[in-house]
Amino acid sequence: MNFEETQNFKIESASLREVRVFARELFKKNSIFENHTDDLVLALAEAAQNIVKHGYNNEPTEDEMKIIIKFNNNVLSMELMDKGKPVVPSNIKPRDLDDIKAGGLGTFFIGQIMDEVVFKTTKVNWVNHLILTKAF
Amino acid sequence: MTYKVTEEGNIATVFLNGEIDMDVTEKAKEVIMPLIEAKKEVHLNLKDVEYMDSSGISVLIESHQQATELGTKVILKEISKSVLKVIMMAKLEQILNLD
């Protein structure tokens, strides 16, 4: 079973719900994700939230983000592309959990759920291209 | 997200419902924070919260910290399975007041 689905979303906090619906519907169709759907949806939504919050400072924009969810050879990849503020991967650090404060948990969640989190630097037409992968 | 607030004596119970993400955190704070500032003991009933992300967790942390600062407390009640999973992923089960 291989598949690939793509959808564009407005860059605003109200889109996060649509991102989750898109992912849930897709995972629901494939029983291999049955016990992982909530986690995968959370990881994708956290990544999308980072685009809204950090890439665009939650400010209105006409830009859209593109999300591709692929499953190929038992590897799931969720790709997010945007034209927001360029991400410097070395600046992204999951929060120290001993430091109890609001904020900064999203990256930690993504790291906990996914096997690999990579920013691809060669993508044409987009500023940021994040790829989250997990093997099944 | 929808909510309902009941008050009995010094205890205010906030029943949250639906999905709590970045889009509704301000609304959640607008409901919870004034109760804490009024020094109520706030019970957050999370039975009907189907989804919570890091923004929602931030609301729980901020509420807890503000309550502690003001000498009161926030207690999480009837936590749904999906919310509990996220709280545990963030290793907050020993920090927040879970009932």
PDB file of C-alpha atoms in Angstrom:
ATOM      1  CA  MET A   1       0.000   0.000   0.000  1.00  0.00           C
ATOM      2  CA  ASN A   2       1.608   3.220  -1.152  1.00  0.00           C
ATOM      3  CA  PHE A   3      -0.057   6.612  -1.392  1.00  0.00           C
ATOM      4  CA  GLU A   4       0.617  10.291  -1.752  1.00  0.00           C
ATOM      5  CA  GLU A   5      -1.777  13.129  -0.919  1.00  0.00           C
ATOM      6  CA  THR A   6      -1.140  16.847  -1.199  1.00  0.00           C
ATOM      7  CA  GLN A   7      -3.085  19.810   0.092  1.00  0.00           C
ATOM      8  CA  ASN A   8      -2.457  23.532   0.482  1.00  0.00           C
ATOM      9  CA  PHE A   9      -3.601  25.453   3.527  1.00  0.00           C
ATOM     10  CA  LYS A  10      -3.930  29.100   4.432  1.00  0.00           C
ATOM     11  CA  ILE A  11      -1.307  30.247   6.882  1.00  0.00           C
ATOM     12  CA  GLU A  12      -3.429  31.073   9.910  1.00  0.00           C
ATOM     13  CA  SER A  13      -4.206  29.405  13.196  1.00  0.00           C
ATOM     14  CA  ALA A  14      -7.718  28.508  12.020  1.00  0.00           C
ATOM     15  CA  SER A  15      -6.140  26.245   9.367  1.00  0.00           C
ATOM     16  CA  LEU A  16      -4.630  23.943  11.971  1.00  0.00           C
ATOM     17  CA  ARG A  17      -7.941  22.205  12.418  1.00  0.00           C
ATOM     18  CA  GLU A  18      -8.132  21.611   8.650  1.00  0.00           C
ATOM     19  CA  VAL A  19      -4.608  20.206   8.692  1.00  0.00           C
ATOM     20  CA  ARG A  20      -5.658  17.737  11.376  1.00  0.00           C
ATOM     21  CA  VAL A  21      -8.791  16.729   9.473  1.00  0.00           C
ATOM     22  CA  PHE A  22      -6.744  16.183   6.309  1.00  0.00           C
ATOM     23  CA  ALA A  23      -4.272  13.933   8.121  1.00  0.00           C
ATOM     24  CA  ARG A  24      -6.871  12.060  10.208  1.00  0.00           C
ATOM     25  CA  GLU A  25      -8.982  11.218   7.172  1.00  0.00           C
ATOM     26  CA  LEU A  26      -5.949   9.885   5.378  1.00  0.00           C
ATOM     27  CA  PHE A  27      -4.668   7.798   8.280  1.00  0.00           C
ATOM     28  CA  LYS A  28      -8.157   6.462   8.983  1.00  0.00           C
ATOM     29  CA  LYS A  29      -8.227   4.822   5.567  1.00  0.00           C
ATOM     30  CA  ASN A  30      -5.142   2.754   6.345  1.00  0.00           C
ATOM     31  CA  SER A  31      -5.220   0.331   9.270  1.00  0.00           C
ATOM     32  CA  ILE A  32      -1.436   0.336   9.637  1.00  0.00           C
ATOM     33  CA  PHE A  33      -1.764   3.756  11.302  1.00  0.00           C
ATOM     34  CA  GLU A  34      -4.569   2.704  13.626  1.00  0.00           C
ATOM     35  CA  ASN A  35      -2.588   3.040  16.842  1.00  0.00           C
ATOM     36  CA  HIS A  36      -0.499   5.968  15.654  1.00  0.00           C
ATOM     37  CA  THR A  37      -3.052   8.375  14.241  1.00  0.00           C
ATOM     38  CA  ASP A  38      -3.257  10.716  17.245  1.00  0.00           C
ATOM     39  CA  ASP A  39       0.524  10.996  17.514  1.00  0.00           C
ATOM     40  CA  LEU A  40       1.054  11.525  13.797  1.00  0.00           C
ATOM     41  CA  VAL A  41      -1.677  14.139  13.628  1.00  0.00           C
ATOM     42  CA  LEU A  42      -0.119  15.913  16.601  1.00  0.00           C
ATOM     43  CA  ALA A  43       3.343  15.915  15.009  1.00  0.00           C
ATOM     44  CA  LEU A  44       2.041  17.289  11.724  1.00  0.00           C
ATOM     45  CA  ALA A  45      -0.130  19.912  13.425  1.00  0.00           C
ATOM     46  CA  GLU A  46       2.782  21.040  15.616  1.00  0.00           C
ATOM     47  CA  ALA A  47       4.935  21.492  12.518  1.00  0.00           C
ATOM     48  CA  ALA A  48       2.152  23.446  10.805  1.00  0.00           C
ATOM     49  CA  GLN A  49       1.703  25.522  13.941  1.00  0.00           C
ATOM     50  CA  ASN A  50       5.408  26.394  13.889  1.00  0.00           C
ATOM     51  CA  ILE A  51       4.974  27.784  10.370  1.00  0.00           C
ATOM     52  CA  VAL A  52       2.058  29.978  11.479  1.00  0.00           C
ATOM     53  CA  LYS A  53       3.673  31.044  14.738  1.00  0.00           C
ATOM     54  CA  HIS A  54       7.356  31.339  13.888  1.00  0.00           C
ATOM     55  CA  GLY A  55       7.505  31.492  10.101  1.00  0.00           C
ATOM     56  CA  TYR A  56       4.902  34.247   9.880  1.00  0.00           C
ATOM     57  CA  ASN A  57       4.638  35.483  13.509  1.00  0.00           C
ATOM     58  CA  ASN A  58       0.928  34.689  13.307  1.00  0.00           C
ATOM     59  CA  GLU A  59       0.458  37.690  11.015  1.00  0.00           C
ATOM     60  CA  PRO A  60      -1.992  37.729   8.084  1.00  0.00           C
ATOM     61  CA  THR A  61      -0.532  36.624   4.749  1.00  0.00           C
ATOM     62  CA  GLU A  62      -1.705  35.567   1.320  1.00  0.00           C
ATOM     63  CA  ASP A  63       0.886  32.789   1.330  1.00  0.00           C
ATOM     64  CA  GLU A  64      -0.108  29.181   1.711  1.00  0.00           C
ATOM     65  CA  MET A  65       1.708  26.178   3.090  1.00  0.00           C
ATOM     66  CA  LYS A  66       1.813  22.943   1.171  1.00  0.00           C
ATOM     67  CA  ILE A  67       1.585  19.590   2.911  1.00  0.00           C
ATOM     68  CA  ILE A  68       2.383  16.260   1.297  1.00  0.00           C
ATOM     69  CA  ILE A  69       1.737  12.996   3.116  1.00  0.00           C
ATOM     70  CA  LYS A  70       3.327   9.955   1.491  1.00  0.00           C
ATOM     71  CA  PHE A  71       3.594   6.325   2.369  1.00  0.00           C
ATOM     72  CA  ASN A  72       6.104   4.343   0.415  1.00  0.00           C
ATOM     73  CA  ASN A  73       7.850   1.059   1.259  1.00  0.00           C
ATOM     74  CA  ASN A  74       6.493   1.199   4.801  1.00  0.00           C
ATOM     75  CA  VAL A  75       7.905   4.649   5.445  1.00  0.00           C
ATOM     76  CA  LEU A  76       5.579   7.534   6.156  1.00  0.00           C
ATOM     77  CA  SER A  77       6.768  10.997   5.281  1.00  0.00           C
ATOM     78  CA  MET A  78       4.971  14.235   5.995  1.00  0.00           C
ATOM     79  CA  GLU A  79       6.395  17.227   4.173  1.00  0.00           C
ATOM     80  CA  LEU A  80       5.595  20.845   4.924  1.00  0.00           C
ATOM     81  CA  MET A  81       6.635  23.682   2.639  1.00  0.00           C
ATOM     82  CA  ASP A  82       6.308  27.388   3.244  1.00  0.00           C
ATOM     83  CA  LYS A  83       7.699  30.750   2.197  1.00  0.00           C
ATOM     84  CA  GLY A  84       8.010  32.240   5.659  1.00  0.00           C
ATOM     85  CA  LYS A  85      11.035  33.311   7.624  1.00  0.00           C
ATOM     86  CA  PRO A  86      13.922  30.975   6.781  1.00  0.00           C
ATOM     87  CA  VAL A  87      14.468  28.365   9.437  1.00  0.00           C
ATOM     88  CA  VAL A  88      17.990  27.878  10.729  1.00  0.00           C
ATOM     89  CA  PRO A  89      17.900  24.203  11.717  1.00  0.00           C
ATOM     90  CA  SER A  90      20.782  24.539  14.166  1.00  0.00           C
ATOM     91  CA  ASN A  91      18.711  27.096  16.120  1.00  0.00           C
ATOM     92  CA  ILE A  92      15.893  24.627  16.680  1.00  0.00           C
ATOM     93  CA  LYS A  93      16.287  22.887  19.981  1.00  0.00           C
ATOM     94  CA  PRO A  94      13.647  20.939  21.853  1.00  0.00           C
ATOM     95  CA  ARG A  95      12.947  22.452  25.215  1.00  0.00           C
ATOM     96  CA  ASP A  96      14.649  21.126  28.305  1.00  0.00           C
ATOM     97  CA  LEU A  97      11.731  19.447  30.060  1.00  0.00           C
ATOM     98  CA  ASP A  98      13.170  20.299  33.460  1.00  0.00           C
ATOM     99  CA  ASP A  99      12.595  23.932  32.601  1.00  0.00           C
ATOM    100  CA  ILE A 100       8.869  24.130  33.251  1.00  0.00           C
ATOM    101  CA  LYS A 101       7.505  26.947  31.163  1.00  0.00           C
ATOM    102  CA  ALA A 102       4.821  27.542  28.584  1.00  0.00           C
ATOM    103  CA  GLY A 103       5.953  27.266  24.978  1.00  0.00           C
ATOM    104  CA  GLY A 104       8.599  25.329  23.099  1.00  0.00           C
ATOM    105  CA  LEU A 105       7.050  21.900  23.502  1.00  0.00           C
ATOM    106  CA  GLY A 106       5.988  21.428  19.887  1.00  0.00           C
ATOM    107  CA  THR A 107       9.464  20.594  18.607  1.00  0.00           C
ATOM    108  CA  PHE A 108       9.918  18.175  21.485  1.00  0.00           C
ATOM    109  CA  PHE A 109       6.664  16.389  20.605  1.00  0.00           C
ATOM    110  CA  ILE A 110       7.641  16.115  16.947  1.00  0.00           C
ATOM    111  CA  GLY A 111      10.987  14.598  17.941  1.00  0.00           C
ATOM    112  CA  GLN A 112       9.305  12.126  20.271  1.00  0.00           C
ATOM    113  CA  ILE A 113       6.833  10.932  17.653  1.00  0.00           C
ATOM    114  CA  MET A 114       8.831  10.886  14.432  1.00  0.00           C
ATOM    115  CA  ASP A 115      11.982   8.923  13.566  1.00  0.00           C
ATOM    116  CA  GLU A 116      13.572  11.727  11.615  1.00  0.00           C
ATOM    117  CA  VAL A 117      13.068  15.477  11.264  1.00  0.00           C
ATOM    118  CA  VAL A 118      14.988  17.100   8.424  1.00  0.00           C
ATOM    119  CA  PHE A 119      14.951  20.486   6.737  1.00  0.00           C
ATOM    120  CA  LYS A 120      15.657  19.975   3.046  1.00  0.00           C
ATOM    121  CA  THR A 121      17.659  22.861   1.643  1.00  0.00           C
ATOM    122  CA  THR A 122      17.456  22.258  -2.084  1.00  0.00           C
ATOM    123  CA  LYS A 123      13.737  22.672  -2.693  1.00  0.00           C
ATOM    124  CA  VAL A 124      12.896  25.154  -5.435  1.00  0.00           C
ATOM    125  CA  ASN A 125      10.007  27.647  -5.016  1.00  0.00           C
ATOM    126  CA  TRP A 126       9.777  27.304  -1.258  1.00  0.00           C
ATOM    127  CA  VAL A 127      11.790  28.862   1.553  1.00  0.00           C
ATOM    128  CA  ASN A 128      11.411  26.039   4.059  1.00  0.00           C
ATOM    129  CA  HIS A 129      10.856  22.359   3.365  1.00  0.00           C
ATOM    130  CA  LEU A 130      10.486  20.198   6.437  1.00  0.00           C
ATOM    131  CA  ILE A 131      10.328  16.425   6.140  1.00  0.00           C
ATOM    132  CA  LEU A 132       9.093  14.277   9.016  1.00  0.00           C
ATOM    133  CA  THR A 133       9.500  10.529   8.576  1.00  0.00           C
ATOM    134  CA  LYS A 134       8.550   7.410  10.456  1.00  0.00           C
ATOM    135  CA  ALA A 135       9.061   3.795   9.513  1.00  0.00           C
ATOM    136  CA  PHE A 136       6.331   1.179  10.018  1.00  0.00           C
TER     137      PHE A 136
ATOM    138  CA  MET B   1     -13.733  24.710  21.724  1.00  0.00           C
ATOM    139  CA  THR B   2     -16.721  25.396  23.909  1.00  0.00           C
ATOM    140  CA  TYR B   3     -16.864  25.703  27.675  1.00  0.00           C
ATOM    141  CA  LYS B   4     -19.109  25.922  30.674  1.00  0.00           C
ATOM    142  CA  VAL B   5     -18.249  27.340  34.084  1.00  0.00           C
ATOM    143  CA  THR B   6     -19.895  26.406  37.350  1.00  0.00           C
ATOM    144  CA  GLU B   7     -19.050  27.850  40.740  1.00  0.00           C
ATOM    145  CA  GLU B   8     -19.624  26.458  44.176  1.00  0.00           C
ATOM    146  CA  GLY B   9     -18.102  28.308  47.085  1.00  0.00           C
ATOM    147  CA  ASN B  10     -14.507  29.025  46.261  1.00  0.00           C
ATOM    148  CA  ILE B  11     -14.295  26.314  43.602  1.00  0.00           C
ATOM    149  CA  ALA B  12     -14.832  27.194  39.969  1.00  0.00           C
ATOM    150  CA  THR B  13     -15.109  24.295  37.560  1.00  0.00           C
ATOM    151  CA  VAL B  14     -14.418  24.914  33.892  1.00  0.00           C
ATOM    152  CA  PHE B  15     -15.735  22.205  31.582  1.00  0.00           C
ATOM    153  CA  LEU B  16     -13.781  22.420  28.346  1.00  0.00           C
ATOM    154  CA  ASN B  17     -15.028  20.722  25.230  1.00  0.00           C
ATOM    155  CA  GLY B  18     -13.594  19.997  21.787  1.00  0.00           C
ATOM    156  CA  GLU B  19     -10.102  20.647  20.477  1.00  0.00           C
ATOM    157  CA  ILE B  20      -7.652  22.985  22.168  1.00  0.00           C
ATOM    158  CA  ASP B  21      -4.994  24.336  19.846  1.00  0.00           C
ATOM    159  CA  MET B  22      -3.273  27.615  19.075  1.00  0.00           C
ATOM    160  CA  ASP B  23      -6.483  28.986  17.581  1.00  0.00           C
ATOM    161  CA  VAL B  24      -8.372  28.878  20.875  1.00  0.00           C
ATOM    162  CA  THR B  25      -5.718  29.326  23.556  1.00  0.00           C
ATOM    163  CA  GLU B  26      -6.499  33.012  24.066  1.00  0.00           C
ATOM    164  CA  LYS B  27     -10.165  32.167  24.522  1.00  0.00           C
ATOM    165  CA  ALA B  28      -9.248  29.455  27.033  1.00  0.00           C
ATOM    166  CA  LYS B  29      -7.018  31.851  28.962  1.00  0.00           C
ATOM    167  CA  GLU B  30      -9.744  34.514  28.981  1.00  0.00           C
ATOM    168  CA  VAL B  31     -11.992  32.012  30.744  1.00  0.00           C
ATOM    169  CA  ILE B  32      -9.484  30.517  33.172  1.00  0.00           C
ATOM    170  CA  MET B  33      -7.193  33.366  34.189  1.00  0.00           C
ATOM    171  CA  PRO B  34      -9.825  35.699  35.741  1.00  0.00           C
ATOM    172  CA  LEU B  35     -10.973  32.839  37.954  1.00  0.00           C
ATOM    173  CA  ILE B  36      -7.398  32.310  39.142  1.00  0.00           C
ATOM    174  CA  GLU B  37      -6.931  36.031  39.650  1.00  0.00           C
ATOM    175  CA  ALA B  38     -10.086  35.976  41.787  1.00  0.00           C
ATOM    176  CA  LYS B  39      -8.173  33.367  43.838  1.00  0.00           C
ATOM    177  CA  LYS B  40     -10.673  30.641  43.098  1.00  0.00           C
ATOM    178  CA  GLU B  41      -9.545  27.038  43.205  1.00  0.00           C
ATOM    179  CA  VAL B  42     -10.015  26.157  39.557  1.00  0.00           C
ATOM    180  CA  HIS B  43     -10.982  22.664  38.438  1.00  0.00           C
ATOM    181  CA  LEU B  44     -10.469  22.080  34.728  1.00  0.00           C
ATOM    182  CA  ASN B  45     -12.669  19.237  33.588  1.00  0.00           C
ATOM    183  CA  LEU B  46     -11.036  17.766  30.483  1.00  0.00           C
ATOM    184  CA  LYS B  47     -13.371  14.813  29.937  1.00  0.00           C
ATOM    185  CA  ASP B  48     -14.622  16.167  26.629  1.00  0.00           C
ATOM    186  CA  VAL B  49     -11.377  17.544  25.265  1.00  0.00           C
ATOM    187  CA  GLU B  50     -10.639  15.411  22.221  1.00  0.00           C
ATOM    188  CA  TYR B  51      -7.355  16.993  21.219  1.00  0.00           C
ATOM    189  CA  MET B  52      -4.767  19.193  22.862  1.00  0.00           C
ATOM    190  CA  ASP B  53      -1.482  20.355  21.351  1.00  0.00           C
ATOM    191  CA  SER B  54       1.525  22.163  22.804  1.00  0.00           C
ATOM    192  CA  SER B  55      -0.411  25.445  22.877  1.00  0.00           C
ATOM    193  CA  GLY B  56      -3.079  23.851  25.030  1.00  0.00           C
ATOM    194  CA  ILE B  57      -0.420  22.381  27.297  1.00  0.00           C
ATOM    195  CA  SER B  58       1.027  25.889  27.617  1.00  0.00           C
ATOM    196  CA  VAL B  59      -2.330  27.101  28.913  1.00  0.00           C
ATOM    197  CA  LEU B  60      -2.257  24.376  31.564  1.00  0.00           C
ATOM    198  CA  ILE B  61       1.284  25.327  32.588  1.00  0.00           C
ATOM    199  CA  GLU B  62       0.555  29.055  32.697  1.00  0.00           C
ATOM    200  CA  SER B  63      -2.624  28.471  34.691  1.00  0.00           C
ATOM    201  CA  HIS B  64      -0.796  26.241  37.151  1.00  0.00           C
ATOM    202  CA  GLN B  65       2.023  28.734  37.589  1.00  0.00           C
ATOM    203  CA  GLN B  66      -0.272  31.725  37.978  1.00  0.00           C
ATOM    204  CA  ALA B  67      -2.371  29.864  40.540  1.00  0.00           C
ATOM    205  CA  THR B  68       0.702  28.852  42.522  1.00  0.00           C
ATOM    206  CA  GLU B  69       1.906  32.441  42.507  1.00  0.00           C
ATOM    207  CA  LEU B  70      -1.443  33.648  43.857  1.00  0.00           C
ATOM    208  CA  GLY B  71      -1.661  30.954  46.500  1.00  0.00           C
ATOM    209  CA  THR B  72      -4.428  28.929  44.935  1.00  0.00           C
ATOM    210  CA  LYS B  73      -4.437  25.908  42.630  1.00  0.00           C
ATOM    211  CA  VAL B  74      -5.628  24.463  39.350  1.00  0.00           C
ATOM    212  CA  ILE B  75      -6.675  20.822  39.405  1.00  0.00           C
ATOM    213  CA  LEU B  76      -7.163  18.819  36.221  1.00  0.00           C
ATOM    214  CA  LYS B  77     -10.197  16.563  36.453  1.00  0.00           C
ATOM    215  CA  GLU B  78     -11.430  13.613  34.382  1.00  0.00           C
ATOM    216  CA  ILE B  79      -8.605  14.001  31.893  1.00  0.00           C
ATOM    217  CA  SER B  80      -9.411  12.406  28.561  1.00  0.00           C
ATOM    218  CA  LYS B  81      -7.105   9.680  27.301  1.00  0.00           C
ATOM    219  CA  SER B  82      -5.755  11.780  24.454  1.00  0.00           C
ATOM    220  CA  VAL B  83      -4.969  14.758  26.694  1.00  0.00           C
ATOM    221  CA  LEU B  84      -3.348  12.554  29.334  1.00  0.00           C
ATOM    222  CA  LYS B  85      -1.096  11.085  26.661  1.00  0.00           C
ATOM    223  CA  VAL B  86       0.146  14.555  25.694  1.00  0.00           C
ATOM    224  CA  ILE B  87       0.617  15.592  29.339  1.00  0.00           C
ATOM    225  CA  MET B  88       2.697  12.472  29.896  1.00  0.00           C
ATOM    226  CA  MET B  89       4.683  13.019  26.710  1.00  0.00           C
ATOM    227  CA  ALA B  90       5.592  16.437  28.122  1.00  0.00           C
ATOM    228  CA  LYS B  91       6.434  14.732  31.436  1.00  0.00           C
ATOM    229  CA  LEU B  92       4.129  17.092  33.309  1.00  0.00           C
ATOM    230  CA  GLU B  93       2.172  14.516  35.280  1.00  0.00           C
ATOM    231  CA  GLN B  94       4.282  15.198  38.375  1.00  0.00           C
ATOM    232  CA  ILE B  95       4.130  18.978  37.939  1.00  0.00           C
ATOM    233  CA  LEU B  96       0.479  19.694  37.233  1.00  0.00           C
ATOM    234  CA  ASN B  97      -2.245  18.718  39.712  1.00  0.00           C
ATOM    235  CA  LEU B  98      -3.930  15.676  38.196  1.00  0.00           C
ATOM    236  CA  ASP B  99      -6.982  14.203  39.817  1.00  0.00           C
TER     237      ASP B  99
END
